[in-house]
Coordinates of C-alpha atoms in Angstrom, one line a residue:
M1 CA 103.2 94.3 88.6
S2 CA 102.7 94.3 84.8
L3 CA 99.3 95.5 83.3
S4 CA 96.0 93.4 83.3
F5 CA 95.9 93.6 79.8
K6 CA 98.1 93.3 76.8
F7 CA 98.0 95.6 74.0
G8 CA 98.4 95.2 70.2
T9 CA 96.8 95.2 66.7
V10 CA 94.9 92.9 64.7
G11 CA 97.1 92.5 61.7
S12 CA 100.5 93.5 61.3
P13 CA 101.1 97.4 62.5
S14 CA 101.3 99.7 59.6
G15 CA 104.8 100.8 60.6
T16 CA 106.2 97.4 60.2
P17 CA 109.5 97.9 58.2
K18 CA 110.0 96.1 54.8
K19 CA 112.9 94.0 56.6
P20 CA 112.6 91.5 58.1
G21 CA 108.7 92.4 57.2
G22 CA 106.1 89.8 57.6
S23 CA 104.8 88.5 60.8
V24 CA 108.4 88.3 62.4
G25 CA 108.7 91.8 61.4
A26 CA 105.5 92.7 62.8
I27 CA 106.3 91.0 66.4
Q28 CA 109.5 93.0 66.4
F29 CA 107.9 96.3 65.7
S30 CA 105.2 95.6 68.1
R31 CA 107.5 95.0 71.0
S32 CA 109.7 98.1 70.1
I33 CA 106.9 100.5 70.3
G34 CA 105.6 99.3 73.4
L35 CA 102.7 96.6 72.3
D36 CA 102.9 93.1 73.6
T37 CA 100.3 91.2 71.8
L38 CA 99.6 90.6 67.8
E39 CA 96.8 89.0 66.1
L40 CA 98.1 87.6 62.8
G41 CA 95.7 88.7 60.0
W42 CA 95.3 85.3 58.1
V43 CA 91.7 86.8 56.9
Q44 CA 91.8 85.8 52.9
S45 CA 93.3 82.5 53.6
V46 CA 95.7 80.4 55.4
R47 CA 98.8 80.3 53.2
V48 CA 101.9 79.4 55.7
T49 CA 104.8 76.6 55.6
E50 CA 105.4 75.0 58.8
A51 CA 108.8 76.6 58.7
T52 CA 107.3 80.1 58.7
C53 CA 105.1 79.1 61.5
A54 CA 108.3 78.0 63.4
A55 CA 110.0 81.4 62.7
I56 CA 106.7 83.5 63.8
K57 CA 106.5 81.1 67.2
S58 CA 110.3 81.6 68.1
A59 CA 109.9 85.4 67.3
G60 CA 106.7 85.6 69.5
E61 CA 108.8 83.7 72.2
E62 CA 111.9 85.9 71.7
H63 CA 110.0 89.2 72.1
D64 CA 107.4 88.1 74.8
V65 CA 104.5 89.0 72.4
A66 CA 101.5 87.1 72.7
L67 CA 99.8 85.6 69.4
S68 CA 96.5 85.2 68.2
V69 CA 95.3 84.4 64.7
H70 CA 92.2 86.1 62.7
A71 CA 91.1 83.2 60.6
P72 CA 89.7 83.8 57.2
Y73 CA 86.6 86.1 56.8
F74 CA 85.0 83.0 54.8
I75 CA 83.6 81.0 57.5
N76 CA 80.2 80.3 58.3
L77 CA 78.6 77.6 60.8
N78 CA 75.2 78.1 59.1
A79 CA 76.6 77.3 55.6
N80 CA 74.7 75.1 53.3
D81 CA 75.8 71.0 53.5
E82 CA 77.8 71.8 50.2
E83 CA 79.6 75.0 51.6
W84 CA 80.2 73.7 55.2
P85 CA 83.2 71.6 54.4
K86 CA 85.5 74.6 52.9
S87 CA 84.3 76.7 55.6
R88 CA 85.5 74.2 58.3
K89 CA 88.7 73.7 56.3
R90 CA 89.1 77.4 56.9
L91 CA 88.8 77.5 60.5
M92 CA 90.6 73.9 60.9
D93 CA 93.9 75.3 58.6
A94 CA 93.8 78.5 60.8
A95 CA 93.6 76.7 64.1
H96 CA 96.3 73.9 63.1
Y97 CA 98.9 76.5 61.5
G98 CA 98.0 79.0 64.0
Y99 CA 98.8 76.6 66.9
L100 CA 102.1 75.9 65.0
A101 CA 103.0 79.6 64.9
G102 CA 102.5 79.7 68.6
A103 CA 99.1 81.4 68.5
T104 CA 96.9 80.6 71.7
D105 CA 93.7 82.0 70.3
I106 CA 91.9 81.8 66.9
I107 CA 89.4 84.5 66.0
F108 CA 86.8 83.8 63.4
H109 CA 83.4 85.3 62.0
P110 CA 80.7 82.8 62.9
G111 CA 78.6 83.3 59.9
S112 CA 75.0 84.5 59.0
Y113 CA 71.4 83.9 59.9
F114 CA 70.4 83.9 56.7
M115 CA 67.0 85.3 57.9
N116 CA 66.5 82.3 60.1
D117 CA 65.7 82.4 64.1
P118 CA 69.0 82.7 65.8
S119 CA 68.0 79.7 68.1
E120 CA 67.7 77.2 65.5
V121 CA 71.0 78.8 63.7
L122 CA 72.6 77.8 67.0
K123 CA 71.1 74.1 66.8
I124 CA 73.4 73.9 63.6
A125 CA 76.5 76.0 64.5
I126 CA 76.9 74.3 67.9
P127 CA 77.5 70.6 66.9
R128 CA 79.4 72.0 64.1
L129 CA 81.7 73.6 66.3
Q130 CA 81.9 70.5 68.5
G131 CA 83.1 68.6 65.7
C132 CA 85.9 71.0 64.9
V133 CA 86.8 71.0 68.5
D134 CA 86.9 67.2 68.8
E135 CA 89.1 67.0 66.0
L136 CA 91.6 69.6 67.2
K137 CA 91.9 67.8 70.6
K138 CA 92.7 64.7 68.6
N139 CA 95.2 66.5 66.7
G140 CA 96.9 67.8 69.6
D141 CA 96.0 71.6 68.2
H142 CA 95.4 73.1 71.6
V143 CA 94.0 76.7 70.9
T144 CA 91.0 78.4 72.1
L145 CA 88.1 78.9 69.1
R146 CA 86.7 82.7 69.5
P147 CA 83.6 83.4 67.7
E148 CA 83.8 87.3 67.3
T149 CA 80.6 89.3 68.4
M150 CA 79.6 90.8 65.3
G151 CA 78.4 94.5 64.4
K152 CA 75.5 93.8 62.0
S153 CA 72.3 92.2 63.2
A154 CA 71.8 89.9 60.4
M155 CA 75.1 88.2 61.5
L156 CA 75.3 85.0 63.6
G157 CA 77.4 86.5 66.5
S158 CA 75.4 88.5 68.9
F159 CA 76.8 88.8 72.6
E160 CA 74.3 85.9 73.4
D161 CA 75.3 83.6 70.6
A162 CA 78.9 84.0 71.4
V163 CA 78.3 83.2 74.9
A164 CA 76.0 80.1 74.0
M165 CA 78.5 78.6 71.8
S166 CA 81.2 79.0 74.3
K167 CA 78.9 77.6 77.2
A168 CA 78.3 74.8 75.0
V169 CA 81.5 73.8 73.9
D170 CA 85.0 73.2 75.7
M171 CA 87.7 75.3 74.2
V172 CA 85.5 77.9 72.8
Q173 CA 85.2 81.5 74.2
P174 CA 84.0 84.7 72.7
C175 CA 86.1 87.3 71.0
L176 CA 84.3 90.4 72.5
D177 CA 84.4 93.1 69.8
F178 CA 83.1 96.0 72.0
A179 CA 82.8 98.5 68.9
H180 CA 80.6 95.8 67.0
L181 CA 78.2 95.4 70.4
H182 CA 77.9 99.2 70.3
A183 CA 77.2 99.2 66.7
R184 CA 74.8 96.1 66.4
P185 CA 71.7 97.5 67.9
G186 CA 72.2 100.4 65.4
D187 CA 70.8 103.3 67.7
G188 CA 73.8 104.4 69.8
T189 CA 72.8 101.9 72.9
M190 CA 75.4 99.6 74.2
N191 CA 78.0 102.7 75.3
T192 CA 77.6 103.3 78.9
F193 CA 79.2 102.0 82.3
D194 CA 75.8 100.4 83.3
E195 CA 75.5 98.6 80.0
W196 CA 79.2 97.1 79.7
S197 CA 78.8 96.2 83.5
R198 CA 75.6 94.1 82.6
V199 CA 77.5 92.6 79.7
L200 CA 80.6 91.6 82.0
E201 CA 78.2 90.5 84.7
F202 CA 76.6 88.0 82.2
Y203 CA 79.6 86.9 80.9
G204 CA 81.4 85.9 84.3
K205 CA 77.8 84.1 85.3
E206 CA 77.5 82.2 82.4
L207 CA 81.3 81.4 81.8
G208 CA 82.7 81.7 85.2
G209 CA 84.7 84.3 87.1
Q210 CA 88.2 82.8 85.5
A211 CA 87.0 83.6 82.0
L212 CA 86.8 87.4 82.9
K213 CA 90.6 87.0 83.5
H214 CA 91.2 85.5 79.9
L215 CA 89.1 88.2 77.7
H216 CA 90.0 88.5 73.9
I217 CA 88.6 91.9 73.0
H218 CA 88.5 93.9 69.7
L219 CA 88.3 97.6 69.7
S220 CA 88.0 100.5 67.8
G221 CA 86.2 103.6 66.8
I222 CA 83.0 102.7 64.6
E223 CA 80.6 104.1 62.4
Y224 CA 76.9 102.6 62.3
G225 CA 73.7 102.9 60.8
P226 CA 70.1 101.2 61.7
K227 CA 71.5 98.1 60.6
G228 CA 74.7 98.1 62.5
E229 CA 78.2 98.3 61.6
K230 CA 79.3 100.3 59.0
N231 CA 83.1 100.9 59.2
H232 CA 85.8 101.1 61.7
L233 CA 87.2 104.4 62.7
P234 CA 90.1 106.2 64.8
L235 CA 89.0 106.4 68.5
A236 CA 88.9 110.3 68.2
D237 CA 86.5 110.4 65.5
A238 CA 83.9 107.7 67.1
D239 CA 81.1 108.0 69.7
L240 CA 82.6 104.8 71.5
N241 CA 82.8 105.6 75.3
M242 CA 86.2 103.9 75.9
K243 CA 86.4 105.7 79.3
A244 CA 83.0 103.9 80.5
L245 CA 84.3 100.6 79.2
F246 CA 87.6 100.5 80.8
K247 CA 86.1 101.8 84.1
A248 CA 83.6 98.7 83.8
L249 CA 86.6 96.3 82.6
N250 CA 88.4 97.7 85.7
E251 CA 85.7 97.4 88.0
F252 CA 85.1 93.7 87.3
E253 CA 88.8 92.9 87.7
C254 CA 88.9 91.8 84.1
A255 CA 92.4 90.7 82.3
G256 CA 93.4 89.2 79.0
R257 CA 94.2 91.0 75.5
I258 CA 92.8 94.2 73.7
M259 CA 93.5 94.3 70.2
C260 CA 93.0 97.4 68.1
E261 CA 91.4 97.4 64.9
S262 CA 91.3 101.2 64.0
P263 CA 92.6 102.4 61.0
I264 CA 95.4 104.1 62.8
M265 CA 96.2 101.0 64.4
E266 CA 99.4 100.9 66.5
E267 CA 98.6 104.7 67.2
D268 CA 95.1 103.8 68.9
A269 CA 96.5 100.6 70.4
L270 CA 99.0 102.9 72.3
N271 CA 96.3 105.3 73.2
M272 CA 94.3 102.3 74.6
K273 CA 97.1 101.3 76.8
K274 CA 97.4 104.8 77.9
A275 CA 93.8 105.1 78.8
W276 CA 94.0 101.6 80.5
V277 CA 96.9 102.8 82.8
K278 CA 94.9 105.7 83.6
A279 CA 91.5 104.0 84.4
S280 CA 93.0 101.1 86.4
G281 CA 95.9 103.1 87.9
E282 CA 98.1 99.9 87.3
K283 CA 101.9 100.5 86.4
E284 CA 103.9 99.3 83.5
K285 CA 106.8 96.8 84.8
K286 CA 109.9 98.0 83.1
P287 CA 111.8 95.2 81.1

């Protein structure tokens, strides 16, 4: 039996060799060190050709590495009417070219409240997201859009926001960044087995038990202050209780992908994999 979770990095692992380099090299390198998923870091802009996408897709299939895309940072579902078309294009490009590259999931930062009430902001964000999904369906771009849970309290992207968007729109599911969920309150809470269990219980209740089998998780150590996230840290330098989190994920029989965003990406991704094997008692199937 293989592990319930695949493990990988957000962006190419730092040890990816220069040749062949790029995403194809990152896929080969990830597999060679024991990682089996990769999130393509298209965080500045989407600048890939269809030919490059075809090469990425075929490398992912050849090495059995599951792919996702981190869309550009500059997306805001709450942008003003003038800015929204640019935001929308960034998300749609990431989804279209991501689909061509064999990615199943498109991760994006949902935006900012601009000091407005979250429930009012969702009234703008959800119809916009629906419009994006309608167009993706029409184009045959079969991907899951994943609004990421954000680490600062001023950002659209609380756990509740991400669940509400996913509940309202087909083909939308959260990207659960547990480091962000821990940092967001700014007071060290969201770090115990009970707190994580409540999150997973709510997730399953709102989005269905099957959704817990297809989690897309971002994880790292994190430094935070009263306003939330400051920066990502190596696991060993942070107070995130990964043991408690993995115990909760195991208890709720979760599965999916865990993507590492620590500064020592592949090293911590492999540490996470080891910790999961220990927490779950699962054994890795040898290729």
